[in-house]
Structure formats: structure tokens, C-alpha cells
Amino acid sequence: MRLYEFVIANQANWRKIMYAVIKTGGKQYTVKEGDVLKIELLPEDVGNEIQFKEVLMLADGDKIVCGSPLVAKAIVKAEVLDHGRHKKVKIIKFRRRKHHMKQMGHRQYYSQVKITAISK
């Protein structure tokens, strides 16, 4: 199934679902209840419940509330499932015509969270 066919087929379902756009770790995520996300590392223990108070947009059916910049009194609750590291990204720097090469690797830490509730 192509992407546009999937969107058209599920367009009616998205109107019924409550979803939000949250900001964490300098990035924005579109979330709905039950989603599992890998976000930037959080200083929380596994099993703890956290609250995202930086909610940029909230949609409930056909009602859409956009914040300027944040939606007042909107909170997204999540549970920390796991902490880990992403796959290694390799960085190679060359100096042209000098037979010089520098290799580095980086593995970013992440926290895996499950969205438990979206409240207005």
C-alpha cells in the first residue's frame, strides 16, 4: 500500500483519535495514547511516570488547539520503559592529497517512553 493510499484510508480514524505535538530534547514529536518513542536521554529511572508540559498542539477529533507557543494546562503523561544507546554512526574526516584519515564513532543515548495519557 502506498503512503497516500494509507493516509486516505486512515484519514477518518485520525479524526477520532486525540493526539498532541510535544517538544522534548530540542525536537518535536506527534504522539497519541499508547505510542512508544525513543527520545533524548531523560534523568529518570525506569518505571517512573513523567510529564511533558511543553505541548505545542492538541487535537481531539475535529477540535484543534494550537498554542502560542504552548497550549495552556495541557499535559502529556508517559512512562519510562528503558534506557539505551542507538546504533553507531561512523564519522570519517579526510585531508585531500595528504594520506590522512581520521575515523570516529558516536552512539547517542536515548530513553524509551510509552505515552499513557493526554490531558487538556
PDB file of C-alpha atoms in Angstrom:
ATOM      1  CA  MET A   1       0.000   0.000   0.000  1.00  0.00           C
ATOM      2  CA  ARG A   2       1.402   3.378  -0.964  1.00  0.00           C
ATOM      3  CA  LEU A   3       1.671   6.192   1.547  1.00  0.00           C
ATOM      4  CA  TYR A   4      -1.099   8.354   0.083  1.00  0.00           C
ATOM      5  CA  GLU A   5      -3.444   5.338  -0.057  1.00  0.00           C
ATOM      6  CA  PHE A   6      -2.679   4.653   3.612  1.00  0.00           C
ATOM      7  CA  VAL A   7      -3.367   8.277   4.562  1.00  0.00           C
ATOM      8  CA  ILE A   8      -6.667   8.350   2.668  1.00  0.00           C
ATOM      9  CA  ALA A   9      -7.744   5.014   4.175  1.00  0.00           C
ATOM     10  CA  ASN A  10      -6.912   6.110   7.732  1.00  0.00           C
ATOM     11  CA  GLN A  11      -7.973   9.746   7.467  1.00  0.00           C
ATOM     12  CA  ALA A  12     -11.324   9.081   9.145  1.00  0.00           C
ATOM     13  CA  ASN A  13      -9.605   7.237  12.008  1.00  0.00           C
ATOM     14  CA  TRP A  14      -7.236  10.153  12.710  1.00  0.00           C
ATOM     15  CA  ARG A  15     -10.225  12.459  13.211  1.00  0.00           C
ATOM     16  CA  LYS A  16     -11.412  10.290  16.113  1.00  0.00           C
ATOM     17  CA  ILE A  17      -8.040   9.986  17.880  1.00  0.00           C
ATOM     18  CA  MET A  18      -6.743  12.509  20.381  1.00  0.00           C
ATOM     19  CA  TYR A  19      -3.150  13.422  19.599  1.00  0.00           C
ATOM     20  CA  ALA A  20      -0.658  16.102  20.553  1.00  0.00           C
ATOM     21  CA  VAL A  21       2.611  17.648  19.412  1.00  0.00           C
ATOM     22  CA  ILE A  22       5.145  17.782  22.244  1.00  0.00           C
ATOM     23  CA  LYS A  23       8.619  19.246  22.477  1.00  0.00           C
ATOM     24  CA  THR A  24      11.417  17.435  24.306  1.00  0.00           C
ATOM     25  CA  GLY A  25      15.161  17.300  23.803  1.00  0.00           C
ATOM     26  CA  GLY A  26      15.024  20.072  21.199  1.00  0.00           C
ATOM     27  CA  LYS A  27      12.788  18.005  18.910  1.00  0.00           C
ATOM     28  CA  GLN A  28       9.049  17.850  18.275  1.00  0.00           C
ATOM     29  CA  TYR A  29       7.036  14.625  18.288  1.00  0.00           C
ATOM     30  CA  THR A  30       3.450  13.871  17.254  1.00  0.00           C
ATOM     31  CA  VAL A  31       2.107  11.441  19.857  1.00  0.00           C
ATOM     32  CA  LYS A  32      -1.106   9.635  20.668  1.00  0.00           C
ATOM     33  CA  GLU A  33      -2.002   7.447  23.610  1.00  0.00           C
ATOM     34  CA  GLY A  34      -0.151   4.118  23.529  1.00  0.00           C
ATOM     35  CA  ASP A  35       2.760   5.305  21.343  1.00  0.00           C
ATOM     36  CA  VAL A  36       6.292   4.159  22.204  1.00  0.00           C
ATOM     37  CA  LEU A  37       9.031   6.717  21.441  1.00  0.00           C
ATOM     38  CA  LYS A  38      12.802   6.866  21.610  1.00  0.00           C
ATOM     39  CA  ILE A  39      13.685  10.362  22.807  1.00  0.00           C
ATOM     40  CA  GLU A  40      16.788  12.081  24.153  1.00  0.00           C
ATOM     41  CA  LEU A  41      18.044  10.662  27.453  1.00  0.00           C
ATOM     42  CA  LEU A  42      15.972  11.682  30.477  1.00  0.00           C
ATOM     43  CA  PRO A  43      17.301  11.719  34.068  1.00  0.00           C
ATOM     44  CA  GLU A  44      14.511   9.402  35.269  1.00  0.00           C
ATOM     45  CA  ASP A  45      14.544   5.806  36.478  1.00  0.00           C
ATOM     46  CA  VAL A  46      12.891   3.000  34.519  1.00  0.00           C
ATOM     47  CA  GLY A  47       9.248   2.664  35.548  1.00  0.00           C
ATOM     48  CA  ASN A  48       8.817   6.300  36.606  1.00  0.00           C
ATOM     49  CA  GLU A  49       5.993   8.405  35.211  1.00  0.00           C
ATOM     50  CA  ILE A  50       6.990  11.699  33.597  1.00  0.00           C
ATOM     51  CA  GLN A  51       5.009  14.673  32.355  1.00  0.00           C
ATOM     52  CA  PHE A  52       5.651  16.659  29.203  1.00  0.00           C
ATOM     53  CA  LYS A  53       4.333  20.173  29.815  1.00  0.00           C
ATOM     54  CA  GLU A  54       5.634  21.644  26.550  1.00  0.00           C
ATOM     55  CA  VAL A  55       2.577  20.809  24.419  1.00  0.00           C
ATOM     56  CA  LEU A  56       2.600  22.793  21.170  1.00  0.00           C
ATOM     57  CA  MET A  57      -0.652  21.485  19.679  1.00  0.00           C
ATOM     58  CA  LEU A  58      -3.581  19.415  20.865  1.00  0.00           C
ATOM     59  CA  ALA A  59      -6.180  17.758  18.628  1.00  0.00           C
ATOM     60  CA  ASP A  60      -9.295  15.946  19.810  1.00  0.00           C
ATOM     61  CA  GLY A  61     -11.432  14.829  16.908  1.00  0.00           C
ATOM     62  CA  ASP A  62     -12.159  17.918  14.818  1.00  0.00           C
ATOM     63  CA  LYS A  63     -11.137  20.329  17.597  1.00  0.00           C
ATOM     64  CA  ILE A  64      -7.569  21.577  17.166  1.00  0.00           C
ATOM     65  CA  VAL A  65      -5.885  23.880  19.675  1.00  0.00           C
ATOM     66  CA  CYS A  66      -2.573  25.470  18.685  1.00  0.00           C
ATOM     67  CA  GLY A  67      -0.529  27.100  21.398  1.00  0.00           C
ATOM     68  CA  SER A  68       1.278  30.381  21.127  1.00  0.00           C
ATOM     69  CA  PRO A  69       3.817  28.983  21.898  1.00  0.00           C
ATOM     70  CA  LEU A  70       2.313  26.407  24.334  1.00  0.00           C
ATOM     71  CA  VAL A  71      -1.181  25.098  24.990  1.00  0.00           C
ATOM     72  CA  ALA A  72      -2.238  26.226  28.476  1.00  0.00           C
ATOM     73  CA  LYS A  73      -2.791  23.466  31.081  1.00  0.00           C
ATOM     74  CA  ALA A  74      -2.150  20.645  28.591  1.00  0.00           C
ATOM     75  CA  ILE A  75      -0.057  17.748  29.884  1.00  0.00           C
ATOM     76  CA  VAL A  76       1.115  14.544  28.221  1.00  0.00           C
ATOM     77  CA  LYS A  77       1.959  11.745  30.665  1.00  0.00           C
ATOM     78  CA  ALA A  78       4.381   8.950  29.823  1.00  0.00           C
ATOM     79  CA  GLU A  79       6.124   6.014  31.467  1.00  0.00           C
ATOM     80  CA  VAL A  80       9.873   5.386  31.090  1.00  0.00           C
ATOM     81  CA  LEU A  81      10.337   1.876  29.684  1.00  0.00           C
ATOM     82  CA  ASP A  82      14.062   1.662  29.009  1.00  0.00           C
ATOM     83  CA  HIS A  83      17.360   3.489  28.567  1.00  0.00           C
ATOM     84  CA  GLY A  84      19.825   2.565  25.843  1.00  0.00           C
ATOM     85  CA  ARG A  85      22.090   3.629  23.018  1.00  0.00           C
ATOM     86  CA  HIS A  86      21.357   3.922  19.297  1.00  0.00           C
ATOM     87  CA  LYS A  87      23.382   2.186  16.596  1.00  0.00           C
ATOM     88  CA  LYS A  88      26.850   3.544  15.961  1.00  0.00           C
ATOM     89  CA  VAL A  89      27.236   6.380  13.474  1.00  0.00           C
ATOM     90  CA  LYS A  90      30.674   6.469  11.856  1.00  0.00           C
ATOM     91  CA  ILE A  91      32.346   9.766  11.027  1.00  0.00           C
ATOM     92  CA  ILE A  92      35.342   9.876   8.672  1.00  0.00           C
ATOM     93  CA  LYS A  93      37.372  13.011   8.012  1.00  0.00           C
ATOM     94  CA  PHE A  94      39.800  13.179   5.098  1.00  0.00           C
ATOM     95  CA  ARG A  95      42.607  15.550   4.161  1.00  0.00           C
ATOM     96  CA  ARG A  96      42.822  15.578   0.409  1.00  0.00           C
ATOM     97  CA  ARG A  97      46.118  14.500  -1.130  1.00  0.00           C
ATOM     98  CA  LYS A  98      47.743  14.023   2.309  1.00  0.00           C
ATOM     99  CA  HIS A  99      47.059  10.317   3.013  1.00  0.00           C
ATOM    100  CA  HIS A 100      45.414  11.425   6.229  1.00  0.00           C
ATOM    101  CA  MET A 101      42.180   9.983   7.544  1.00  0.00           C
ATOM    102  CA  LYS A 102      40.515  10.232  10.936  1.00  0.00           C
ATOM    103  CA  GLN A 103      37.733   7.836  11.952  1.00  0.00           C
ATOM    104  CA  MET A 104      35.351   8.417  14.825  1.00  0.00           C
ATOM    105  CA  GLY A 105      32.160   6.806  16.035  1.00  0.00           C
ATOM    106  CA  HIS A 106      29.233   8.043  18.082  1.00  0.00           C
ATOM    107  CA  ARG A 107      26.363   6.292  19.859  1.00  0.00           C
ATOM    108  CA  GLN A 108      23.622   8.571  21.150  1.00  0.00           C
ATOM    109  CA  TYR A 109      21.890   7.735  24.438  1.00  0.00           C
ATOM    110  CA  TYR A 110      18.090   7.535  24.437  1.00  0.00           C
ATOM    111  CA  SER A 111      15.139   6.896  26.725  1.00  0.00           C
ATOM    112  CA  GLN A 112      12.236   4.791  25.520  1.00  0.00           C
ATOM    113  CA  VAL A 113       8.883   6.063  26.780  1.00  0.00           C
ATOM    114  CA  LYS A 114       5.267   4.982  26.371  1.00  0.00           C
ATOM    115  CA  ILE A 115       2.582   7.666  26.210  1.00  0.00           C
ATOM    116  CA  THR A 116      -0.060   6.839  28.832  1.00  0.00           C
ATOM    117  CA  ALA A 117      -2.374   9.869  28.840  1.00  0.00           C
ATOM    118  CA  ILE A 118      -3.071  13.170  27.109  1.00  0.00           C
ATOM    119  CA  SER A 119      -4.995  15.699  29.188  1.00  0.00           C
ATOM    120  CA  LYS A 120      -6.341  19.152  28.375  1.00  0.00           C
TER     121      LYS A 120
END
